[in-house]
CSV table of C-alpha atoms in Angstrom, one decimal:
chain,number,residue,atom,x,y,z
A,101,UNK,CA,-1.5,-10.3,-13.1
A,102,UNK,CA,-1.8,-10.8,-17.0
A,103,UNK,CA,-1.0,-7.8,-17.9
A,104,UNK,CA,0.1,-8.5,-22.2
A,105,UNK,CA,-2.4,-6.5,-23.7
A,106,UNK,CA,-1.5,-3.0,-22.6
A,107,UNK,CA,1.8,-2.9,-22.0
A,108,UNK,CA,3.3,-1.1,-25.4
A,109,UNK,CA,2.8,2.7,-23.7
A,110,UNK,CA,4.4,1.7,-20.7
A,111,UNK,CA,7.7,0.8,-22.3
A,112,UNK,CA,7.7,3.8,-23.8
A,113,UNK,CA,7.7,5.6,-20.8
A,114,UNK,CA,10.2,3.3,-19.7
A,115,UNK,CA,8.0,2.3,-16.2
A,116,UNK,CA,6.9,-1.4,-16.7
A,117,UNK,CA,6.2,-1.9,-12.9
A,118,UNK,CA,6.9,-0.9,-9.6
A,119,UNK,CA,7.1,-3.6,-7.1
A,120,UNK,CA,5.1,-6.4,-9.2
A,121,UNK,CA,2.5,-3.8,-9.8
A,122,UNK,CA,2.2,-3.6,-13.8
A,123,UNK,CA,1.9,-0.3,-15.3
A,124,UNK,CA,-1.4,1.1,-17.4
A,125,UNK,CA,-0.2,2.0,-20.2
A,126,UNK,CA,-2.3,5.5,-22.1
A,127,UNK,CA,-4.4,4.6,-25.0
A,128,UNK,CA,-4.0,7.9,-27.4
A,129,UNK,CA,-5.3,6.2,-30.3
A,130,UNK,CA,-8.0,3.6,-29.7
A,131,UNK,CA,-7.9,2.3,-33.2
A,132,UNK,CA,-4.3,1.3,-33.4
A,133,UNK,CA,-4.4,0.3,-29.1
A,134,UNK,CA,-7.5,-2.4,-30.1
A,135,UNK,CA,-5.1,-3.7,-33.9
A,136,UNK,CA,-1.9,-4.0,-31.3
A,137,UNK,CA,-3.5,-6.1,-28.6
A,138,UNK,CA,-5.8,-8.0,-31.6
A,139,UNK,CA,-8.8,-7.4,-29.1
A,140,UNK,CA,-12.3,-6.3,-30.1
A,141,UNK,CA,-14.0,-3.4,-28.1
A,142,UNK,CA,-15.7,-5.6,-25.7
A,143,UNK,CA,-12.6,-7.5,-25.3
A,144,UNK,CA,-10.8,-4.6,-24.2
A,145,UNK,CA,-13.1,-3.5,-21.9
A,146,UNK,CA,-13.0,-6.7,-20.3
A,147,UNK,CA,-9.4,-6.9,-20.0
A,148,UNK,CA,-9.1,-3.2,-18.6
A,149,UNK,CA,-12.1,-3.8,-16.5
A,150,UNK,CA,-10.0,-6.9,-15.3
A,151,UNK,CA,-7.1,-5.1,-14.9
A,152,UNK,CA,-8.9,-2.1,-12.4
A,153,UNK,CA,-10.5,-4.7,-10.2
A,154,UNK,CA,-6.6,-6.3,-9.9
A,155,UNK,CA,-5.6,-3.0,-8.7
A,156,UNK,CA,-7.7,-2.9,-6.4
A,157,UNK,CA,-7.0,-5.8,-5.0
A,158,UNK,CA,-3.3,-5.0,-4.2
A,159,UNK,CA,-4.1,-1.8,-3.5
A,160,UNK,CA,-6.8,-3.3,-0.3
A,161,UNK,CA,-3.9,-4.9,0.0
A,162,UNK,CA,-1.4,-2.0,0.4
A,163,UNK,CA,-3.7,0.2,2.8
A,164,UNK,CA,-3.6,-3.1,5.2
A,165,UNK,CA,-0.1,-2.9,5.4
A,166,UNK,CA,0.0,1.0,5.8
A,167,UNK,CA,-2.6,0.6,8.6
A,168,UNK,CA,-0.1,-1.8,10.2
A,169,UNK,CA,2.6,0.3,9.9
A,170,UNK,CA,1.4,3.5,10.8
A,171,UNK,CA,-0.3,1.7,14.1
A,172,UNK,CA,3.3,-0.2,14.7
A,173,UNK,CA,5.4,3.3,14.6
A,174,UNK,CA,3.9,4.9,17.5
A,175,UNK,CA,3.9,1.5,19.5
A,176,UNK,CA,8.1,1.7,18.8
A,177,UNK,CA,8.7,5.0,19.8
A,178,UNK,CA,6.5,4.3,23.0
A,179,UNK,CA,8.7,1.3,23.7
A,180,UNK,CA,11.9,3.6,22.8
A,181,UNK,CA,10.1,6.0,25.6
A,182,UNK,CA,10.0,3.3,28.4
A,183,UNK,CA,13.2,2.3,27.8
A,184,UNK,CA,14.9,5.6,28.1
A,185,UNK,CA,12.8,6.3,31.0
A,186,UNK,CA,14.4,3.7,32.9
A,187,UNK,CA,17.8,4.4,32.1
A,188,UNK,CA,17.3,7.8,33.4
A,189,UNK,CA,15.7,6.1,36.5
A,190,UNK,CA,18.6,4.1,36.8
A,191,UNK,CA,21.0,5.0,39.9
A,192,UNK,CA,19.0,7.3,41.1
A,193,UNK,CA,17.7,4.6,44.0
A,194,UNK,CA,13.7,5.8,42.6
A,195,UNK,CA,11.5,3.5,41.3
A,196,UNK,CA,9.2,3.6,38.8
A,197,UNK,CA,5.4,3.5,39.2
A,198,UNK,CA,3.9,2.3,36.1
A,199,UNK,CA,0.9,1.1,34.9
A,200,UNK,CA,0.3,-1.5,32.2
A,201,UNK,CA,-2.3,-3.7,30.4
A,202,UNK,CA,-3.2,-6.9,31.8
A,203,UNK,CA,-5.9,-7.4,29.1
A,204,UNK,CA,-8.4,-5.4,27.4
A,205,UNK,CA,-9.2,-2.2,28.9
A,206,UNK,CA,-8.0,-3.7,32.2
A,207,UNK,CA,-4.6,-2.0,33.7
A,208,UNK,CA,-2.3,-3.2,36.9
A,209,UNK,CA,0.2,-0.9,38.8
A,210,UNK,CA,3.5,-2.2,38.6
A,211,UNK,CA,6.6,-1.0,40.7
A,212,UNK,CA,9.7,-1.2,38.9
A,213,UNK,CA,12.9,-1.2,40.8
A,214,UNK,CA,16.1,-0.4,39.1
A,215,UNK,CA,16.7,-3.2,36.1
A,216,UNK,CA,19.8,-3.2,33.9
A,217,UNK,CA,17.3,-5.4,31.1
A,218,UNK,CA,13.7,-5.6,29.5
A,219,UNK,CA,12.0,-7.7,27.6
A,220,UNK,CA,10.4,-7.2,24.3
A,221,UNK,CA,8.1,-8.7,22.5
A,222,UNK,CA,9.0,-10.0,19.1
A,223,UNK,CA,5.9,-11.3,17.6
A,224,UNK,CA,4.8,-14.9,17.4
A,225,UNK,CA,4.1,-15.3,21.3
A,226,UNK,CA,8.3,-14.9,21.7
A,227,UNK,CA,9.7,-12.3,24.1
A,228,UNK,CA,13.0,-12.2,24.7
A,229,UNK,CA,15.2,-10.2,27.1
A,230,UNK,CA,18.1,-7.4,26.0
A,231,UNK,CA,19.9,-4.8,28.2
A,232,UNK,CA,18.6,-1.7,28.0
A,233,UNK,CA,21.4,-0.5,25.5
A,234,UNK,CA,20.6,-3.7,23.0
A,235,UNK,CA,17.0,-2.8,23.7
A,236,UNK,CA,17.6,0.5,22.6
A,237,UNK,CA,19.4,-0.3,19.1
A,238,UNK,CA,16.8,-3.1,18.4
A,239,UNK,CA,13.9,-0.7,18.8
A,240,UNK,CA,15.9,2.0,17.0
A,241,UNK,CA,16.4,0.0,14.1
A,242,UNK,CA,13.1,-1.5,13.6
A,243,UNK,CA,11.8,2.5,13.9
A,244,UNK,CA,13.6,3.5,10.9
A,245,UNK,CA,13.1,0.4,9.3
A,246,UNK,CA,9.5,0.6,9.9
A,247,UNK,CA,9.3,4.6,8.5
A,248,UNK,CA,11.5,3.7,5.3
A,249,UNK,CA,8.8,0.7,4.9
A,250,UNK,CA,6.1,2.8,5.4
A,251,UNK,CA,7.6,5.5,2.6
A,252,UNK,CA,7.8,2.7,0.0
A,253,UNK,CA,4.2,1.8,0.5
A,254,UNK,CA,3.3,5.4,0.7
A,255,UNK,CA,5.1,5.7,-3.0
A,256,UNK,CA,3.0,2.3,-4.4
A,257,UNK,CA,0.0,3.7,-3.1
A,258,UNK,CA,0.4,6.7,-5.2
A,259,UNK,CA,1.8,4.6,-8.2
A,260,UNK,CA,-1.0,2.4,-8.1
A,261,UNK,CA,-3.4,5.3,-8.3
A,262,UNK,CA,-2.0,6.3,-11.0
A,263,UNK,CA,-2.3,3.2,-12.6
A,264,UNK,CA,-6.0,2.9,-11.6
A,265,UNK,CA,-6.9,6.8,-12.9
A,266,UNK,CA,-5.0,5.7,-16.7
A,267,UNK,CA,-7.0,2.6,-16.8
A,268,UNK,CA,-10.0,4.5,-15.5
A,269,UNK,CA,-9.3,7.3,-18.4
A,270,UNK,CA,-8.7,4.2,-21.1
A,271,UNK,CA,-11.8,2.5,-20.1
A,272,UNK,CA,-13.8,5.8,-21.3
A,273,UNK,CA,-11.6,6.3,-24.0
A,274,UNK,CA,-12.4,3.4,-25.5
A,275,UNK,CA,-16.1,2.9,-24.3
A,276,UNK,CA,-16.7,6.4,-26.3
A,277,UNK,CA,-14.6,5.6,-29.1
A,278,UNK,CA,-17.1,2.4,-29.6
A,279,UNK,CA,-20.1,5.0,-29.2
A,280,UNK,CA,-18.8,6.9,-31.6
A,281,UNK,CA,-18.1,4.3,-34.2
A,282,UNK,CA,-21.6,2.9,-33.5
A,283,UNK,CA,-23.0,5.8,-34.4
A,284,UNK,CA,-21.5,6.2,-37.5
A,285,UNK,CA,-22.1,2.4,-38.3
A,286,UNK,CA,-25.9,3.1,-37.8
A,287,UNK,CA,-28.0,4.1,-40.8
A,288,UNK,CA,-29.2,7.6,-40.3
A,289,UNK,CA,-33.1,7.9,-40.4
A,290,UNK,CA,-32.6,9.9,-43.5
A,291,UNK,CA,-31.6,6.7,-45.3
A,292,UNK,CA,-33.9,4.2,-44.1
């Protein structure tokens, strides 16, 4: 993102970016915002009109990868489930009746005898096979890894609408500023 022309507020508040996503910066004087960046009004406008349809962009983005994440959590701790289940099956001589998903909507019964290892899948058509202990500090891991993931994109999500309700404000600041100096520029009937 081209982000030159409104970057002067955000260093003063010392927040540039967050993550590649560039700060809005507050336009308090319109005036002195539209001599800095060297931009006329409809200039401006275009640039910050740019700028909101960027951040929306990454923030489609963002919610995509928040979806993922929040549907990839509960499929973890599911997996954590099985696996504890059985271990606690394990010596007892009792098997375990399960069923799973062949394919769409369309389950099997399995019997599962007493197994010291799964297998997981890993993504990209790969499975591979860990003991039930290894199993258990993979799916761990990617569980907390996934949540601390999740947290981040919960934080830029917020950040970014932020971002989006300054440049939102600064779009109507300056649309009303140029109302205002419109109307002053006009003759008033009186006159003409």
């Amino acid at each position: 993102m081209e982000m030159a022309a409104a970057s002067s507020s955000a260093t003063e508040s010392g927040l540039t970016e967050r993550r590649g996503i560039p700060a809005a910066s507050f336009v308090e004087d319109v005036q002195s915002y539209l001599n800095q960046s060297g931009l006329d009004v409809s200039s401006a406008l275009a640039f910050l009109q740019e700028r909101l349809q960027q951040y929306r962009v990454v923030e489609m983005k963002l919610l995509a990868q928040q979806r993922d994440l929040q549907a990839k959590i509960p499929d973890i701790e599911k997996c954590l489930d099985i696996v504890a289940t059985l271990q606690a099956k394990k010596g007892s001589g009792e098997a375990l009746i399960a069923d799973f998903e062949v394919s769409e909507g369309i389950y099997s019964r399995a019997r599962i005898e007493e197994s010291d290892s799964v297998c997981l899948w890993l993504g990209a058509n790969v499975m591979l096979e860990y003991s039930c202990e290894q199993a258990t500090i993979l799916l761990k891991k990617n569980l907390e890894n996934a949540k601390a993931s999740l947290e981040v994109l919960v934080a830029d999500l917020q950040f970014l609408r932020d971002q989006v309700t300054i440049t939102q404000v600064t779009i109507a600041r300056v649309y009303n500023w140029d109302v205002h100096q419109r109307k002053f520029r006009q003759p008033s009937p009186k006159e003409s």
